[in-house]
Amino acid sequence: MLKRLKSAEPARLHLILMLVLTFSTGVIDAVGYLGLDRVFTGNMTGNVVILGMALIGADNLPVVGPSIALACFMLGAVIAGRALRPEAAGWSRRTTALLTAVGATMAAVAVVLFLHAPHAGDPVTLAITGALAVAMGIQAATARHLAVKDVTTVVVTSTLTGLAADSRLGGGSGAHGGRRLGAVVLILCGATVGAALLHMHPGLGVLLTALLTLGVAVAGGIARKQARGEEVEEAAAAGPATAAASGR
């Protein structure tokens, strides 16, 4: 497994890792909507719609939770945006650090959920919502920086649009259809798994997401170090040859 990880091309590896995070988003949003009083911590479009309906009191929808999620998601995106601004697109130490922070935050939230059952309007539950939203904002901004085409990890509306519009039925070539369909299926499967785990304990889905995110951070970090090592070896090998050529 480790050899495969090291030998994988960066673009392909990044695609796989972002698809894993897409699955984890489905898990965390299922936990948020079903276990944290109908709040999405990853899909902000859903929160905006819920908040709009809640403002006129429709179906007793929550206002505070979605508002906290929106604000905290943006805070997380700001944090990641500032951290990654000096970096070129691609995986870096800061990418690894940010995703590790996301995984650690989710692990801490899972511990809290194992100790404290969530209740609508409860301050601890609202704090959990905020923490998860910050983490997902960081994840989304980090994925955006990696720039894996058609895989944002948090939304699939644009992915579905591209899948249909660029398909052969839509007059296109069907390019990237596999990854687009994969992203949609994975977020669907993640939501199914999250809902199933919620029947056992709300902390299990968050814990699974934490483990997946930490795994992605470790995998990306290992691949980056391998790539840097190969670059150093190539530069060292080219050095003597360059020197010999210049001495002729």
XYZ file of C-alpha atoms in Angstrom:
248
model
C 0.000 0.000 0.000
C 2.832 2.363 0.937
C 4.659 1.618 -2.330
C 1.505 2.407 -4.303
C 1.129 5.650 -2.394
C 4.703 6.661 -3.139
C 4.503 5.750 -6.807
C 1.162 7.432 -7.491
C 1.241 10.492 -9.726
C 0.509 13.672 -7.711
C -2.558 14.634 -9.773
C -4.088 11.167 -9.456
C -3.258 10.936 -5.765
C -4.771 14.345 -5.052
C -7.941 13.298 -6.873
C -8.226 10.147 -4.759
C -7.617 12.053 -1.524
C -10.199 14.720 -2.380
C -12.747 12.012 -3.195
C -12.115 10.529 0.253
C -12.833 13.948 1.778
C -15.990 14.163 -0.340
C -17.199 10.914 1.224
C -16.360 12.257 4.683
C -18.379 15.408 3.967
C -21.436 13.250 3.334
C -20.872 11.581 6.698
C -20.445 14.835 8.630
C -23.421 16.543 6.992
C -25.670 13.599 7.807
C -24.588 13.858 11.429
C -25.125 17.625 11.389
C -28.562 17.602 9.802
C -29.963 14.611 11.687
C -28.074 14.964 14.972
C -27.434 18.699 15.379
C -30.902 20.144 14.788
C -31.034 20.261 10.967
C -27.762 22.075 10.353
C -25.216 21.416 7.610
C -21.589 21.975 8.569
C -20.185 21.345 5.083
C -22.919 22.203 2.572
C -23.487 25.909 3.051
C -26.066 26.082 0.247
C -28.328 23.942 2.414
C -27.835 26.281 5.372
C -28.686 29.357 3.326
C -31.914 27.728 2.132
C -32.813 26.535 5.638
C -32.096 29.974 7.074
C -34.213 31.669 4.423
C -37.193 29.444 5.234
C -36.587 29.703 8.976
C -36.790 33.499 8.890
C -40.533 33.241 8.249
C -40.961 30.450 10.781
C -41.476 27.641 8.255
C -41.703 24.209 9.889
C -39.988 25.505 13.045
C -36.631 25.434 11.273
C -33.598 26.603 13.297
C -32.074 30.050 12.833
C -29.187 30.124 15.294
C -27.541 26.860 14.202
C -27.377 27.632 10.469
C -26.223 31.180 11.217
C -23.381 29.897 13.402
C -22.452 27.318 10.772
C -22.317 29.939 8.010
C -20.172 32.352 10.028
C -17.809 29.650 11.283
C -17.438 28.048 7.856
C -16.369 31.410 6.449
C -13.956 31.858 9.366
C -12.375 28.503 8.570
C -12.074 29.417 4.903
C -10.426 32.739 5.855
C -7.910 30.920 8.070
C -6.969 28.468 5.319
C -6.950 31.191 2.674
C -4.449 33.306 4.598
C -2.299 30.288 5.457
C -2.113 29.078 1.849
C -1.872 32.479 0.128
C 1.957 32.426 -0.126
C 1.942 28.834 -1.446
C 1.717 27.742 -5.069
C -1.205 25.463 -5.946
C -0.457 21.896 -4.904
C 0.387 19.983 -1.753
C 2.675 21.633 0.791
C 3.542 21.402 4.458
C 0.781 23.886 5.183
C -1.733 21.689 3.357
C -0.752 18.770 5.577
C -0.882 20.971 8.690
C -4.323 22.375 7.866
C -5.886 18.985 7.151
C -4.274 17.586 10.293
C -5.870 20.427 12.241
C -9.232 19.590 10.652
C -8.890 15.928 11.645
C -7.796 16.825 15.172
C -10.747 19.205 15.580
C -13.172 16.517 14.472
C -11.570 13.999 16.832
C -12.012 16.448 19.710
C -15.650 17.016 18.721
C -16.204 13.250 18.637
C -14.897 12.975 22.200
C -17.272 15.741 23.312
C -20.186 13.967 21.615
C -19.352 10.729 23.421
C -19.498 12.643 26.693
C -22.425 14.971 25.924
C -25.515 14.055 23.925
C -26.519 16.873 21.530
C -29.776 18.753 22.123
C -31.427 21.433 19.995
C -30.436 24.899 21.182
C -27.993 23.533 23.755
C -24.853 25.746 24.042
C -22.551 22.731 23.774
C -24.371 21.549 20.650
C -24.056 24.998 19.102
C -20.350 25.027 19.973
C -19.985 21.634 18.285
C -21.741 23.006 15.207
C -19.371 25.962 15.108
C -16.254 23.823 15.537
C -17.285 21.431 12.759
C -18.138 24.327 10.446
C -14.724 25.956 11.012
C -13.076 22.617 10.235
C -15.110 22.155 7.078
C -14.345 25.718 5.970
C -10.633 24.966 6.310
C -11.077 21.707 4.397
C -13.020 23.356 1.574
C -10.487 26.168 1.156
C -7.614 23.693 1.226
C -9.287 21.548 -1.427
C -9.839 24.683 -3.506
C -6.123 25.479 -3.254
C -5.238 21.984 -4.463
C -7.438 22.731 -7.496
C -8.555 19.194 -8.301
C -11.005 19.826 -11.136
C -14.683 19.148 -10.356
C -13.997 17.902 -6.809
C -14.648 20.602 -4.205
C -15.301 18.017 -1.401
C -18.293 19.967 -0.017
C -20.826 20.528 -2.833
C -22.021 18.521 -5.826
C -24.483 20.879 -7.545
C -21.803 22.275 -9.861
C -20.440 18.752 -10.270
C -23.838 17.454 -11.379
C -24.202 20.402 -13.738
C -20.857 19.644 -15.351
C -21.614 15.943 -15.506
C -24.856 16.519 -17.397
C -23.871 19.505 -19.542
C -20.564 17.989 -20.679
C -21.954 14.503 -21.234
C -22.508 13.085 -24.705
C -26.245 13.646 -24.220
C -25.430 17.302 -23.600
C -23.325 17.497 -26.733
C -20.011 17.314 -24.906
C -17.148 14.842 -24.842
C -17.952 13.387 -21.420
C -14.543 14.459 -20.090
C -14.058 14.027 -16.349
C -17.367 12.169 -16.170
C -15.861 9.458 -13.986
C -14.583 11.760 -11.269
C -17.765 13.813 -11.308
C -19.962 10.756 -10.941
C -17.601 9.427 -8.296
C -17.902 12.622 -6.243
C -21.706 12.478 -6.357
C -21.841 8.789 -5.456
C -19.321 9.175 -2.655
C -21.100 12.067 -0.945
C -24.325 10.035 -1.235
C -22.652 6.972 0.286
C -21.098 9.130 2.996
C -24.502 10.514 3.963
C -25.886 6.965 4.104
C -23.036 5.813 6.343
C -23.370 8.891 8.554
C -27.096 8.321 9.017
C -26.494 4.651 9.835
C -23.802 5.455 12.406
C -26.080 8.048 13.985
C -28.424 5.229 15.002
C -25.595 3.842 17.143
C -24.027 7.078 18.429
C -23.650 10.633 17.039
C -19.944 10.602 17.862
C -19.178 7.656 15.585
C -19.756 9.519 12.334
C -17.592 12.433 13.459
C -14.885 10.016 14.607
C -14.916 8.268 11.226
C -14.575 11.626 9.483
C -11.668 12.543 11.760
C -9.847 9.316 10.932
C -10.421 9.742 7.193
C -9.185 13.348 7.247
C -6.088 12.474 9.264
C -5.432 9.605 6.845
C -5.659 12.017 3.913
C -3.245 14.430 5.628
C -0.723 11.650 6.294
C -1.014 10.204 2.776
C -0.571 13.600 1.148
C 2.374 14.438 3.387
C 4.143 11.155 2.616
C 3.627 11.587 -1.120
C 4.943 15.148 -0.957
C 8.111 14.070 0.876
C 8.656 11.299 -1.660
C 8.290 13.730 -4.543
C 10.695 16.204 -2.920
C 13.188 13.402 -2.307
C 13.092 12.390 -5.957
C 13.637 16.010 -7.020
C 16.723 16.249 -4.779
C 18.112 12.993 -6.190
C 17.589 14.165 -9.751
C 19.280 17.495 -9.011
C 22.221 15.713 -7.374
C 22.561 13.351 -10.339
C 22.418 16.238 -12.804
C 25.001 18.259 -10.874
C 28.157 16.223 -11.682
C 27.086 15.777 -15.288
C 26.570 19.510 -15.662
C 29.945 20.207 -14.086
C 31.707 17.691 -16.341
C 30.088 19.162 -19.443
C 31.099 22.683 -18.509
C 34.737 21.562 -17.982
C 35.153 20.179 -21.508
